[in-house]
Tab-separated table of C-alpha atoms in Angstrom:
chain	number	residue	atom	x	y	z
A	1	MET	CA	109.487	-107.451	-83.253
A	2	LYS	CA	108.264	-109.397	-86.291
A	3	SER	CA	109.940	-107.042	-88.782
A	4	VAL	CA	113.263	-107.303	-86.924
A	5	PHE	CA	113.097	-111.101	-87.044
A	6	VAL	CA	112.443	-111.072	-90.820
A	7	CYS	CA	115.367	-108.707	-91.384
A	8	ILE	CA	117.711	-110.928	-89.352
A	9	LEU	CA	116.710	-113.965	-91.423
A	10	PHE	CA	117.366	-112.027	-94.616
A	11	LEU	CA	120.815	-110.963	-93.533
A	12	ILE	CA	121.759	-114.462	-92.434
A	13	SER	CA	120.872	-115.758	-95.920
A	14	LEU	CA	123.204	-113.322	-97.675
A	15	PRO	CA	126.494	-114.692	-99.026
A	16	VAL	CA	128.519	-111.834	-97.537
A	17	ALA	CA	128.841	-110.448	-94.049
A	18	ALA	CA	125.966	-108.314	-92.781
A	19	GLY	CA	128.373	-105.393	-92.457
A	20	ASN	CA	128.620	-105.299	-96.248
A	21	VAL	CA	124.926	-104.536	-96.730
A	22	ILE	CA	123.757	-101.006	-97.518
A	23	ASN	CA	120.035	-100.270	-97.316
A	24	VAL	CA	119.062	-97.530	-99.762
A	25	LYS	CA	116.408	-96.253	-97.348
A	26	ASN	CA	119.151	-95.466	-94.853
A	27	TYR	CA	120.456	-92.993	-97.434
A	28	GLY	CA	117.161	-91.219	-97.920
A	29	ALA	CA	115.334	-93.286	-100.546
A	30	ALA	CA	111.594	-93.073	-99.847
A	31	GLY	CA	110.277	-95.874	-102.048
A	32	ASN	CA	106.853	-94.221	-102.082
A	33	GLY	CA	106.516	-93.869	-105.871
A	34	LYS	CA	106.485	-90.055	-105.696
A	35	THR	CA	109.745	-88.747	-104.262
A	36	ASP	CA	112.674	-88.634	-106.673
A	37	ASP	CA	114.907	-91.345	-105.192
A	38	THR	CA	117.717	-91.053	-107.754
A	39	ARG	CA	120.209	-89.124	-105.607
A	40	ALA	CA	119.517	-91.166	-102.499
A	41	ILE	CA	120.157	-94.448	-104.318
A	42	GLN	CA	123.289	-93.021	-105.879
A	43	SER	CA	124.522	-92.015	-102.426
A	44	ALA	CA	124.046	-95.587	-101.258
A	45	ILE	CA	126.010	-96.922	-104.228
A	46	ASP	CA	128.775	-94.354	-103.699
A	47	ALA	CA	129.073	-95.376	-100.044
A	48	ALA	CA	130.094	-98.906	-101.087
A	49	SER	CA	133.762	-99.651	-101.624
A	50	PRO	CA	134.707	-100.431	-105.257
A	51	SER	CA	137.252	-102.959	-103.981
A	52	LYS	CA	134.959	-105.039	-101.747
A	53	MET	CA	131.689	-106.759	-102.671
A	54	THR	CA	128.755	-104.883	-101.139
A	55	ILE	CA	125.031	-105.579	-101.248
A	56	ILE	CA	122.877	-102.603	-102.170
A	57	TYR	CA	119.549	-103.631	-100.698
A	58	PHE	CA	116.223	-102.238	-101.904
A	59	PRO	CA	113.382	-103.008	-99.454
A	60	SER	CA	109.911	-103.393	-100.929
A	61	GLY	CA	108.500	-100.193	-102.374
A	62	THR	CA	108.343	-98.207	-105.599
A	63	TYR	CA	111.445	-96.113	-106.220
A	64	ASN	CA	110.842	-93.147	-108.499
A	65	ILE	CA	113.782	-92.416	-110.841
A	66	ALA	CA	113.147	-88.878	-112.049
A	67	SER	CA	116.548	-87.368	-112.937
A	68	PHE	CA	119.725	-88.174	-114.821
A	69	THR	CA	123.281	-87.029	-115.437
A	70	LYS	CA	124.685	-86.161	-118.850
A	71	THR	CA	128.025	-87.482	-120.091
A	72	THR	CA	130.183	-86.692	-123.111
A	73	ASN	CA	129.777	-90.255	-124.414
A	74	TYR	CA	127.238	-90.585	-127.199
A	75	LEU	CA	123.899	-91.770	-125.808
A	76	GLU	CA	125.454	-92.798	-122.500
A	77	ASN	CA	123.776	-90.569	-119.947
A	78	TYR	CA	122.688	-92.258	-116.758
A	79	SER	CA	120.474	-92.074	-113.719
A	80	LEU	CA	122.513	-94.415	-111.501
A	81	LEU	CA	126.272	-94.885	-111.912
A	82	LEU	CA	127.791	-98.253	-111.066
A	83	HIS	CA	131.259	-99.144	-109.888
A	84	SER	CA	132.811	-102.590	-109.409
A	85	ASN	CA	131.842	-105.146	-106.741
A	86	LEU	CA	128.148	-104.397	-106.321
A	87	ASP	CA	125.295	-106.795	-105.599
A	88	LEU	CA	122.020	-104.940	-106.174
A	89	ARG	CA	119.024	-106.840	-104.896
A	90	GLY	CA	115.486	-106.344	-103.706
A	91	GLU	CA	112.437	-108.367	-102.723
A	92	GLY	CA	111.258	-109.527	-106.125
A	93	THR	CA	108.229	-107.853	-107.671
A	94	LYS	CA	107.651	-106.011	-104.386
A	95	THR	CA	110.690	-103.864	-105.171
A	96	VAL	CA	109.998	-101.649	-108.195
A	97	LEU	CA	112.355	-99.135	-109.760
A	98	ARG	CA	110.200	-96.994	-112.013
A	99	VAL	CA	111.407	-94.391	-114.481
A	100	ALA	CA	109.402	-91.206	-113.982
A	101	ASP	CA	106.977	-89.796	-116.526
A	102	HIS	CA	108.225	-87.732	-119.461
A	103	ILE	CA	111.844	-87.265	-118.453
A	104	PHE	CA	113.051	-88.083	-121.986
A	105	ASP	CA	110.669	-85.929	-124.004
A	106	LYS	CA	113.255	-83.590	-125.497
A	107	LYS	CA	114.121	-84.232	-129.137
A	108	ASP	CA	117.854	-83.686	-128.864
A	109	THR	CA	119.936	-86.852	-128.641
A	110	SER	CA	121.236	-86.132	-125.154
A	111	ALA	CA	117.754	-86.357	-123.641
A	112	ASN	CA	117.943	-89.979	-122.587
A	113	ALA	CA	119.596	-91.931	-119.805
A	114	HIS	CA	120.214	-95.533	-118.900
A	115	LEU	CA	118.817	-96.460	-115.513
A	116	PHE	CA	121.982	-98.322	-114.385
A	117	TYR	CA	125.211	-97.391	-116.157
A	118	GLY	CA	128.672	-98.872	-115.841
A	119	ARG	CA	131.950	-98.392	-117.685
A	120	GLN	CA	134.962	-100.618	-116.951
A	121	THR	CA	133.068	-102.308	-114.117
A	122	HIS	CA	133.564	-105.825	-112.788
A	123	ASN	CA	131.724	-108.220	-110.467
A	124	ILE	CA	128.194	-106.830	-110.689
A	125	SER	CA	125.010	-108.651	-109.750
A	126	PHE	CA	121.333	-107.704	-110.138
A	127	SER	CA	118.596	-109.839	-108.601
A	128	ASN	CA	115.049	-109.801	-107.243
A	129	LEU	CA	114.094	-106.426	-108.693
A	130	MET	CA	111.348	-105.182	-111.000
A	131	ILE	CA	112.327	-102.383	-113.365
A	132	ASP	CA	109.516	-100.486	-115.061
A	133	LEU	CA	110.905	-98.286	-117.825
A	134	ASN	CA	107.456	-96.693	-118.105
A	135	GLY	CA	107.556	-96.647	-121.886
A	136	ALA	CA	104.037	-95.325	-122.357
A	137	ASN	CA	105.111	-92.091	-120.683
A	138	ASN	CA	108.570	-91.960	-122.291
A	139	LEU	CA	107.866	-92.523	-125.968
A	140	ILE	CA	110.554	-91.652	-128.480
A	141	PRO	CA	109.791	-88.273	-130.072
A	142	GLU	CA	109.752	-87.922	-133.844
A	143	ASN	CA	113.299	-87.657	-135.259
A	144	GLY	CA	114.705	-88.416	-131.821
A	145	ILE	CA	117.500	-90.893	-131.118
A	146	LYS	CA	116.934	-92.615	-127.814
A	147	ASN	CA	118.420	-95.487	-125.901
A	148	HIS	CA	117.456	-95.462	-122.248
A	149	SER	CA	117.958	-99.069	-121.210
A	150	ALA	CA	117.490	-100.694	-117.831
A	151	ILE	CA	121.154	-101.765	-117.623
A	152	PHE	CA	123.966	-100.480	-119.803
A	153	THR	CA	127.619	-101.366	-119.428
A	154	ALA	CA	130.603	-100.737	-121.682
A	155	HIS	CA	133.630	-102.981	-121.061
A	156	GLY	CA	134.003	-105.106	-117.951
A	157	SER	CA	133.518	-108.643	-116.706
A	158	ASN	CA	131.571	-110.938	-114.432
A	159	TYR	CA	127.981	-109.683	-114.567
A	160	HIS	CA	125.184	-111.855	-113.176
A	161	ILE	CA	121.584	-110.807	-113.822
A	162	PHE	CA	118.941	-113.135	-112.396
A	163	ASN	CA	115.378	-113.128	-111.060
A	164	LEU	CA	114.897	-109.709	-112.614
A	165	THR	CA	111.738	-108.387	-114.267
A	166	VAL	CA	112.118	-105.572	-116.793
A	167	LYS	CA	109.144	-104.201	-118.684
A	168	ASN	CA	107.823	-101.470	-120.969
A	169	SER	CA	110.864	-100.201	-122.841
A	170	ALA	CA	110.384	-97.453	-125.417
A	171	ALA	CA	114.080	-97.306	-126.297
A	172	ASN	CA	116.190	-99.410	-128.683
A	173	ASN	CA	117.301	-102.010	-126.148
A	174	MET	CA	116.263	-103.201	-122.716
A	175	ILE	CA	119.659	-104.596	-121.634
A	176	ILE	CA	122.862	-103.417	-123.382
A	177	ILE	CA	126.211	-105.065	-122.690
A	178	MET	CA	128.822	-103.526	-124.984
A	179	GLY	CA	132.527	-103.423	-125.733
A	180	GLN	CA	135.359	-105.661	-124.611
A	181	GLY	CA	134.143	-107.963	-121.859
A	182	LYS	CA	133.495	-111.529	-120.774
A	183	ASN	CA	131.515	-113.674	-118.375
A	184	LEU	CA	127.916	-112.505	-118.481
A	185	VAL	CA	125.038	-114.637	-117.184
A	186	ILE	CA	121.404	-113.601	-117.632
A	187	GLU	CA	119.030	-116.214	-116.233
A	188	ASP	CA	115.558	-116.741	-114.789
A	189	CYS	CA	114.456	-113.219	-115.754
A	190	LYS	CA	111.333	-111.807	-117.386
A	191	PHE	CA	111.567	-109.196	-120.133
A	192	LEU	CA	108.178	-107.843	-121.167
A	193	ASN	CA	107.136	-105.361	-123.858
A	194	GLY	CA	109.406	-103.170	-125.893
A	195	GLY	CA	109.895	-101.469	-129.240
A	196	PHE	CA	106.512	-100.734	-130.822
A	197	TYR	CA	104.554	-102.144	-127.883
A	198	VAL	CA	105.425	-100.659	-124.507
A	199	GLY	CA	102.405	-101.659	-122.438
A	200	THR	CA	99.907	-99.304	-124.031
A	201	ASP	CA	97.559	-99.475	-127.006
A	202	ILE	CA	99.315	-96.440	-128.488
A	203	PRO	CA	102.217	-97.752	-130.639
A	204	ASN	CA	105.690	-96.397	-130.039
A	205	LYS	CA	105.928	-95.508	-133.742
A	206	ASN	CA	109.365	-93.874	-133.681
A	207	SER	CA	111.080	-97.020	-132.437
A	208	TYR	CA	113.167	-98.473	-135.261
A	209	ASP	CA	115.435	-101.263	-133.991
A	210	PHE	CA	114.572	-102.880	-130.670
A	211	SER	CA	116.073	-105.862	-128.843
A	212	PHE	CA	115.258	-107.095	-125.356
A	213	VAL	CA	118.814	-108.294	-124.634
A	214	TYR	CA	121.897	-107.095	-126.527
A	215	THR	CA	125.353	-108.377	-125.605
A	216	GLU	CA	128.768	-108.127	-127.230
A	217	TRP	CA	130.719	-109.919	-124.499
A	218	ASP	CA	132.432	-113.258	-124.936
A	219	SER	CA	131.357	-116.132	-122.700
A	220	THR	CA	127.764	-114.972	-122.409
A	221	ILE	CA	125.035	-117.315	-121.151
A	222	VAL	CA	121.378	-116.341	-121.599
A	223	ARG	CA	119.194	-119.110	-120.177
A	224	ASN	CA	115.749	-119.888	-118.796
A	225	ASN	CA	114.351	-116.402	-119.372
A	226	ILE	CA	110.892	-115.333	-120.535
A	227	ILE	CA	110.968	-112.724	-123.291
A	228	LYS	CA	107.545	-111.617	-124.411
A	229	GLN	CA	105.485	-109.040	-126.221
A	230	GLU	CA	102.168	-109.127	-124.407
A	231	ASN	CA	100.447	-107.573	-127.440
A	232	ILE	CA	102.014	-108.996	-130.590
A	233	GLU	CA	99.504	-107.231	-132.862
A	234	ILE	CA	101.302	-103.989	-132.013
A	235	GLY	CA	104.705	-105.457	-131.156
A	236	LEU	CA	105.171	-107.259	-134.471
A	237	ALA	CA	104.433	-104.166	-136.541
A	238	ASN	CA	108.186	-103.503	-136.442
A	239	ASN	CA	111.434	-105.203	-135.440
A	240	SER	CA	111.226	-106.761	-132.008
A	241	GLY	CA	114.442	-108.641	-131.386
A	242	GLY	CA	114.681	-111.068	-128.498
A	243	ILE	CA	118.345	-111.914	-127.811
A	244	GLU	CA	121.324	-110.484	-129.717
A	245	LEU	CA	124.558	-112.447	-129.328
A	246	HIS	CA	127.745	-110.812	-130.630
A	247	GLY	CA	130.422	-112.623	-128.610
A	248	SER	CA	132.203	-115.957	-129.009
A	249	ASN	CA	131.756	-118.872	-126.605
A	250	SER	CA	128.185	-117.795	-125.944
A	251	SER	CA	124.874	-119.592	-125.619
A	252	ALA	CA	121.111	-119.114	-125.450
A	253	ILE	CA	119.526	-122.078	-123.675
A	254	GLY	CA	116.010	-122.850	-122.480
A	255	ASN	CA	114.493	-119.420	-123.081
A	256	ILE	CA	110.828	-118.868	-123.917
A	257	MET	CA	110.266	-116.074	-126.424
A	258	GLU	CA	106.960	-114.834	-127.780
A	259	GLY	CA	106.270	-112.158	-130.366
A	260	CYS	CA	109.852	-111.540	-131.532
A	261	TRP	CA	111.340	-110.534	-134.868
A	262	PRO	CA	113.778	-112.267	-134.725
A	263	ALA	CA	113.848	-114.274	-131.516
A	264	ILE	CA	117.649	-114.706	-131.640
A	265	PHE	CA	120.105	-112.641	-133.682
A	266	ILE	CA	123.706	-113.842	-134.116
A	267	THR	CA	126.536	-111.708	-135.462
A	268	SER	CA	130.124	-110.818	-134.654
A	269	SER	CA	131.287	-107.484	-133.287
A	270	ARG	CA	134.447	-105.381	-133.394
A	271	ASN	CA	135.540	-106.931	-136.731
A	272	THR	CA	136.358	-110.173	-134.912
A	273	PRO	CA	135.522	-113.702	-136.113
A	274	MET	CA	132.858	-115.425	-134.030
A	275	LYS	CA	133.039	-119.020	-132.821
A	276	ASN	CA	131.522	-121.559	-130.445
A	277	VAL	CA	127.905	-120.447	-130.164
A	278	LYS	CA	125.154	-122.765	-128.901
A	279	ILE	CA	121.407	-122.191	-129.344
A	280	GLN	CA	119.626	-125.040	-127.570
A	281	GLY	CA	116.223	-125.935	-126.168
A	282	ASN	CA	114.544	-122.580	-126.716
A	283	ILE	CA	110.848	-122.074	-127.465
A	284	MET	CA	110.169	-119.299	-129.978
A	285	HIS	CA	106.420	-118.811	-130.215
A	286	LYS	CA	104.593	-116.560	-132.676
A	287	CYS	CA	107.776	-115.063	-134.091
A	288	ILE	CA	108.239	-113.601	-137.578
A	289	ALA	CA	111.766	-115.004	-137.583
A	290	GLY	CA	113.297	-117.538	-135.250
A	291	ILE	CA	117.096	-117.320	-135.587
A	292	THR	CA	118.764	-114.799	-137.898
A	293	PHE	CA	122.467	-114.462	-138.698
A	294	TRP	CA	124.312	-111.383	-139.933
A	295	LEU	CA	127.563	-112.459	-141.594
A	296	LYS	CA	130.113	-109.699	-141.033
A	297	GLU	CA	133.129	-111.848	-140.135
A	298	PRO	CA	133.711	-115.614	-140.416
A	299	MET	CA	131.796	-117.812	-137.982
A	300	GLU	CA	132.816	-121.261	-136.787
A	301	ASN	CA	131.252	-124.007	-134.671
A	302	ILE	CA	127.665	-122.797	-134.442
A	303	SER	CA	125.167	-125.302	-133.007
A	304	ILE	CA	121.376	-124.929	-133.238
A	305	THR	CA	119.631	-127.889	-131.622
A	306	ASP	CA	116.347	-128.943	-129.994
A	307	ASN	CA	114.575	-125.618	-130.489
A	308	THR	CA	110.867	-125.165	-131.200
A	309	ILE	CA	109.991	-122.312	-133.559
A	310	THR	CA	106.434	-121.282	-134.457
A	311	LEU	CA	106.213	-118.642	-137.173
A	312	THR	CA	103.470	-116.060	-137.407
A	313	ALA	CA	102.736	-113.497	-140.089
A	314	SER	CA	104.270	-110.057	-139.886
A	315	ARG	CA	102.027	-107.191	-138.901
A	316	ALA	CA	104.205	-104.842	-140.987
A	317	ALA	CA	102.785	-104.086	-144.435
A	318	LYS	CA	106.122	-104.264	-146.274
A	319	GLN	CA	107.248	-107.598	-144.833
A	320	ASN	CA	106.421	-110.687	-146.892
A	321	LEU	CA	108.711	-113.418	-145.553
A	322	CYS	CA	108.855	-115.462	-142.357
A	323	THR	CA	111.776	-117.782	-141.643
A	324	GLY	CA	112.714	-120.244	-138.931
A	325	ILE	CA	116.495	-119.988	-139.420
A	326	MET	CA	117.952	-117.473	-141.847
A	327	VAL	CA	121.287	-116.249	-143.172
A	328	PRO	CA	120.297	-113.233	-145.302
A	329	ASN	CA	121.946	-112.686	-148.674
A	330	GLY	CA	120.906	-109.175	-149.496
A	331	ASN	CA	122.578	-108.705	-152.867
A	332	ALA	CA	124.197	-111.490	-154.852
A	333	LYS	CA	126.366	-109.032	-156.789
A	334	GLU	CA	127.755	-107.073	-153.850
A	335	TYR	CA	129.378	-108.487	-150.714
A	336	SER	CA	129.645	-106.369	-147.592
A	337	ASN	CA	128.507	-106.148	-143.990
A	338	LYS	CA	125.424	-104.162	-144.915
A	339	PHE	CA	124.073	-107.120	-146.876
A	340	ALA	CA	124.937	-109.751	-144.246
A	341	ASN	CA	127.001	-111.699	-146.739
A	342	GLY	CA	130.574	-110.738	-145.883
A	343	ALA	CA	131.949	-114.121	-144.790
A	344	THR	CA	131.331	-117.844	-144.349
A	345	ILE	CA	130.004	-120.137	-141.622
A	346	THR	CA	132.134	-123.215	-141.023
A	347	HIS	CA	130.798	-126.165	-139.011
A	348	LEU	CA	127.178	-125.086	-138.661
A	349	THR	CA	125.006	-127.803	-137.135
A	350	ILE	CA	121.208	-127.522	-137.268
A	351	ALA	CA	119.672	-130.602	-135.641
A	352	ASP	CA	116.445	-131.846	-134.034
A	353	ASN	CA	114.570	-128.554	-134.291
A	354	THR	CA	110.835	-128.209	-134.934
A	355	ILE	CA	109.797	-125.327	-137.193
A	356	THR	CA	106.092	-124.766	-137.827
A	357	GLY	CA	104.319	-122.081	-139.822
A	358	GLU	CA	100.905	-120.775	-138.837
A	359	PRO	CA	98.371	-120.226	-141.648
A	360	MET	CA	99.440	-116.993	-143.343
A	361	GLN	CA	99.132	-115.132	-146.614
A	362	MET	CA	102.829	-114.579	-147.118
A	363	LEU	CA	105.929	-116.598	-147.865
A	364	SER	CA	107.345	-118.773	-145.108
A	365	ALA	CA	110.397	-121.005	-145.096
A	366	GLY	CA	112.007	-123.298	-142.565
A	367	MET	CA	115.602	-122.300	-143.377
A	368	ILE	CA	117.277	-119.921	-145.836
A	369	LEU	CA	121.048	-120.404	-145.897
A	370	HIS	CA	124.198	-119.582	-147.838
A	371	SER	CA	128.012	-119.601	-147.533
A	372	LEU	CA	128.189	-122.809	-145.476
A	373	GLN	CA	131.316	-124.926	-145.171
A	374	ASP	CA	131.470	-128.445	-143.659
A	375	SER	CA	127.978	-128.252	-142.157
A	376	TYR	CA	125.135	-130.588	-141.189
A	377	ILE	CA	121.350	-130.298	-141.150
A	378	PHE	CA	119.635	-133.372	-139.750
A	379	GLY	CA	116.677	-134.599	-137.714
A	380	ASN	CA	114.592	-131.428	-138.118
A	381	THR	CA	110.816	-131.319	-138.589
A	382	ILE	CA	109.532	-128.509	-140.826
A	383	SER	CA	105.803	-128.116	-141.414
A	384	GLY	CA	103.209	-125.623	-142.585
A	385	MET	CA	105.503	-123.608	-144.893
A	386	THR	CA	104.217	-121.775	-147.980
A	387	TYR	CA	107.581	-121.381	-149.765
A	388	SER	CA	110.190	-123.988	-148.875
A	389	GLY	CA	111.581	-126.196	-146.153
A	390	ILE	CA	115.240	-125.451	-146.883
A	391	VAL	CA	116.536	-122.811	-149.293
A	392	LEU	CA	120.187	-122.738	-150.335
A	393	SER	CA	121.413	-119.697	-152.234
A	394	GLY	CA	124.630	-119.102	-154.096
A	395	SER	CA	127.178	-116.555	-152.949
A	396	LYS	CA	130.698	-115.325	-153.434
A	397	TRP	CA	131.805	-118.047	-151.025
A	398	GLY	CA	129.680	-120.877	-152.370
A	399	ILE	CA	128.581	-123.854	-150.257
A	400	ASP	CA	131.051	-126.683	-149.760
A	401	SER	CA	130.338	-130.000	-148.003
A	402	LEU	CA	126.799	-129.841	-146.677
A	403	VAL	CA	124.814	-132.883	-145.524
A	404	VAL	CA	121.002	-132.591	-145.234
A	405	ARG	CA	119.751	-135.874	-143.864
A	406	ASN	CA	116.813	-137.429	-141.957
A	407	ASN	CA	114.654	-134.306	-141.941
A	408	LYS	CA	110.870	-134.361	-142.191
A	409	PHE	CA	108.908	-131.902	-144.359
A	410	SER	CA	105.131	-132.016	-143.969
A	411	ASN	CA	101.819	-130.290	-144.672
A	412	PHE	CA	103.046	-127.331	-146.662
A	413	ARG	CA	100.351	-124.741	-147.336
A	414	ALA	CA	99.112	-123.193	-150.550
A	415	PHE	CA	100.030	-119.572	-151.231
A	416	GLN	CA	99.678	-117.934	-154.628
A	417	ASP	CA	102.920	-116.211	-155.527
A	418	LYS	CA	103.826	-116.611	-159.199
A	419	LYS	CA	107.200	-114.886	-158.811
A	420	THR	CA	108.631	-117.431	-156.362
A	421	ALA	CA	109.762	-120.952	-157.237
A	422	LYS	CA	108.561	-123.307	-154.513
A	423	GLY	CA	109.663	-126.691	-153.296
A	424	TYR	CA	110.443	-128.688	-150.212
A	425	ILE	CA	114.012	-127.858	-151.179
A	426	VAL	CA	114.958	-124.796	-153.250
A	427	ILE	CA	118.523	-124.348	-154.495
A	428	THR	CA	119.415	-121.281	-156.543
A	429	ASP	CA	122.667	-119.621	-157.553
A	430	THR	CA	122.406	-116.273	-159.327
A	431	TYR	CA	125.894	-115.191	-158.273
A	432	SER	CA	127.891	-117.731	-160.290
A	433	LYS	CA	126.089	-117.073	-163.560
A	434	ASN	CA	128.466	-114.356	-164.747
A	435	VAL	CA	131.477	-114.975	-162.491
A	436	SER	CA	134.330	-117.098	-163.763
A	437	ASP	CA	135.815	-119.590	-161.302
A	438	ALA	CA	132.975	-119.011	-158.823
A	439	PRO	CA	133.019	-121.739	-156.128
A	440	GLY	CA	129.331	-122.566	-156.563
A	441	PHE	CA	127.983	-125.661	-154.812
A	442	LYS	CA	130.242	-128.595	-153.941
A	443	ASN	CA	129.567	-131.870	-152.133
A	444	ILE	CA	125.897	-131.250	-151.345
A	445	GLU	CA	123.900	-134.265	-150.131
A	446	PHE	CA	120.144	-134.527	-149.551
A	447	SER	CA	119.341	-138.037	-148.358
A	448	ASN	CA	116.886	-140.032	-146.230
A	449	ASN	CA	114.507	-137.108	-145.845
A	450	GLN	CA	110.712	-137.515	-145.675
A	451	PHE	CA	108.285	-135.441	-147.726
A	452	LEU	CA	104.813	-135.911	-146.275
A	453	ARG	CA	101.405	-134.487	-147.161
A	454	LYS	CA	99.022	-136.254	-144.813
A	455	ASN	CA	96.378	-133.524	-144.752
A	456	LYS	CA	95.463	-132.531	-148.277
A	457	THR	CA	92.915	-129.978	-147.078
A	458	ILE	CA	95.772	-128.062	-145.459
A	459	SER	CA	98.147	-128.757	-148.346
A	460	PRO	CA	96.058	-128.765	-151.533
A	461	GLU	CA	99.039	-127.574	-153.558
A	462	LYS	CA	101.658	-130.089	-154.679
A	463	TYR	CA	105.255	-129.153	-154.008
A	464	ASP	CA	108.308	-130.119	-156.001
A	465	ALA	CA	110.714	-132.282	-154.079
A	466	ALA	CA	113.474	-129.911	-155.184
A	467	PHE	CA	113.651	-126.848	-157.362
A	468	ILE	CA	117.236	-126.300	-158.511
A	469	ALA	CA	118.544	-123.434	-160.603
A	470	ALA	CA	122.319	-123.507	-160.828
A	471	PRO	CA	125.161	-123.790	-163.341
A	472	ALA	CA	125.917	-127.239	-164.742
A	473	SER	CA	129.112	-127.500	-162.713
A	474	SER	CA	127.064	-127.197	-159.503
A	475	LEU	CA	124.334	-129.587	-160.618
A	476	ARG	CA	126.838	-132.437	-160.691
A	477	GLU	CA	127.723	-131.690	-157.046
A	478	ILE	CA	124.154	-131.917	-155.692
A	479	LYS	CA	123.107	-135.472	-154.790
A	480	ILE	CA	119.452	-136.167	-153.952
A	481	SER	CA	118.870	-139.808	-153.020
A	482	ASN	CA	116.997	-142.264	-150.808
A	483	ASN	CA	114.301	-139.809	-149.796
A	484	TYR	CA	110.750	-140.888	-149.012
A	485	TYR	CA	107.764	-139.301	-150.790
A	486	GLU	CA	104.327	-140.044	-149.390
A	487	ASP	CA	102.686	-138.591	-152.495
A	488	PRO	CA	104.243	-140.201	-155.601
A	489	ALA	CA	103.170	-137.182	-157.675
A	490	GLU	CA	105.648	-135.087	-155.764
A	491	LYS	CA	108.603	-137.359	-156.497
A	492	LYS	CA	110.091	-135.156	-159.138
A	493	GLN	CA	112.828	-132.600	-159.547
A	494	VAL	CA	112.828	-129.337	-161.466
A	495	ILE	CA	116.347	-128.610	-162.659
A	496	ILE	CA	117.221	-125.471	-164.552
A	497	SER	CA	120.810	-124.930	-165.685
A	498	TYR	CA	122.097	-121.501	-166.659
C-alpha cells in the first residue's frame, strides 16, 4: 500500500497527465545492473508519440546499457535513439544508467556509441538521472577514434538538461550538442571526471581533446553546474575542457569548475560570426587556463564579469604557460583558423574578475589578448603571476580603442625565465615590424591602476610597470597615466622601439 501511495504522489507532481507517463520497467527493463536493458528502454521510448510530450520514467535501479546500433554517420552510433517530445526522468542518484564493460574496445572508428542520440529532435528534457559512462572499463584503444558521449544531438531545439549527474567519460566529450539549433539549458547538474582521468588511477592516455560540455547551438544557457576532475594530478596531464560555447546569445553563469584546461572555451562554429556571449559569476578553481578564445570568425559583445579564476600548474611536461583569460596568437606571420587569429573581437568587456596564480615554476599571466576593438578592461584583481598581469600582442588586425582602468596587480612571484620579458603590463608587436600600413596599436589607455607588492617574501623580484616593444607609431598611441605604485622602484617603463 505504501509503494502505491508514493507512486500516486509522484504522478500528481508531474506537469503532464498521468496517461503520458511510460515506465521503462513495464517494457522489460530490469534495472538490476546485470541484464542488458538497452532494447527494453528503446521500446519504451518508441512507444511514446513524437507529437505529444511523454515522460519516460526510470524507477530507481541500475540500468545496464550493453549494446548499440551502428549508423552511416561518422562517429554517430547510438545505444538509445531519441525522437521529439520526450521527458526522460528518474529518481536522482538512485536511478543509474551505466554503460557496460568493454563494449567499445574495438580499434575501428565505428566501435563507439552515444548513450542517448538525437537528430532533428525538439522538446527534450533530461532530469534526475545518474549516467555512469564507466570510463575505466571503456578506455580509448591506441590509434582509436572514440566519442561515446552521454547525450549527443545534431540539429534541433528546446533541450533542457537539469539535475543530472554524468561521470567517468573516456571519450572526447561528455555532452555534445551540434549543428543548427537553439534554446538549450543545462543547469544544476554535476559532471565528474573525463579525458585523462575517468575515475581510476590508470590514465586514459589515448584521450586527446576532452570537454565536459560542448554546444554549438545559439541561445544556450549553462548555469549553476559543478564540473570537476576529482583527481587533477591525472586529469590535468592533458586537455580537460569544461564548457565549450560555439553559439551566439549564449551564457555560462554561476558554474563551479575544478581541474579544467580551459574551464571555458569560446569560439564560433559553421563559419558564422559570434555575438552576445556572457560569462558571469563562475568559479574556476585549480585550472591551467580559465577562459580561452579561438578566433575563427569575428566576435562582438562578449562580457566576462565577476568570475573567480585560480590557476594551477600544468601536469603536462610540454606546457609552460597558465592564463586566466587568453586569446591565442599562434603565429604573428600567418593568420588562419588553426592559429586562433583569424578575426577580431569588438566590444569585449572584462570587469570585476579575480585571477590568482598558485605558486608554480612556469609562466603565468592574468590575460593575454590581441585583435581587440572598442573594448574595456576594468576593476579586475590579478595576483600571484610570474609573467604578466595583462599582455597585449600585435596582430594583422591591431588593437584599436582599448581602456584598461582601475585594475589591481599584486604580489607577483619570482620565476627565472631569461627569454621572457616580464612586467605588470607587457605590450609587444612583432607583426607590424615588417608590414607596411599595419594597423598596430591605436588609442590604448592604461590609467588609475594599482601595482602593489605588499609581501616581498612572495614577490622578491621587482616587476616593470610596463614592458613595451612596438613601432614608434604605436608608442605614441599608448597612454600610461595616473597609476599607483606602492614600490617607487617599480615606477618605470621599459620602451623598445623597432
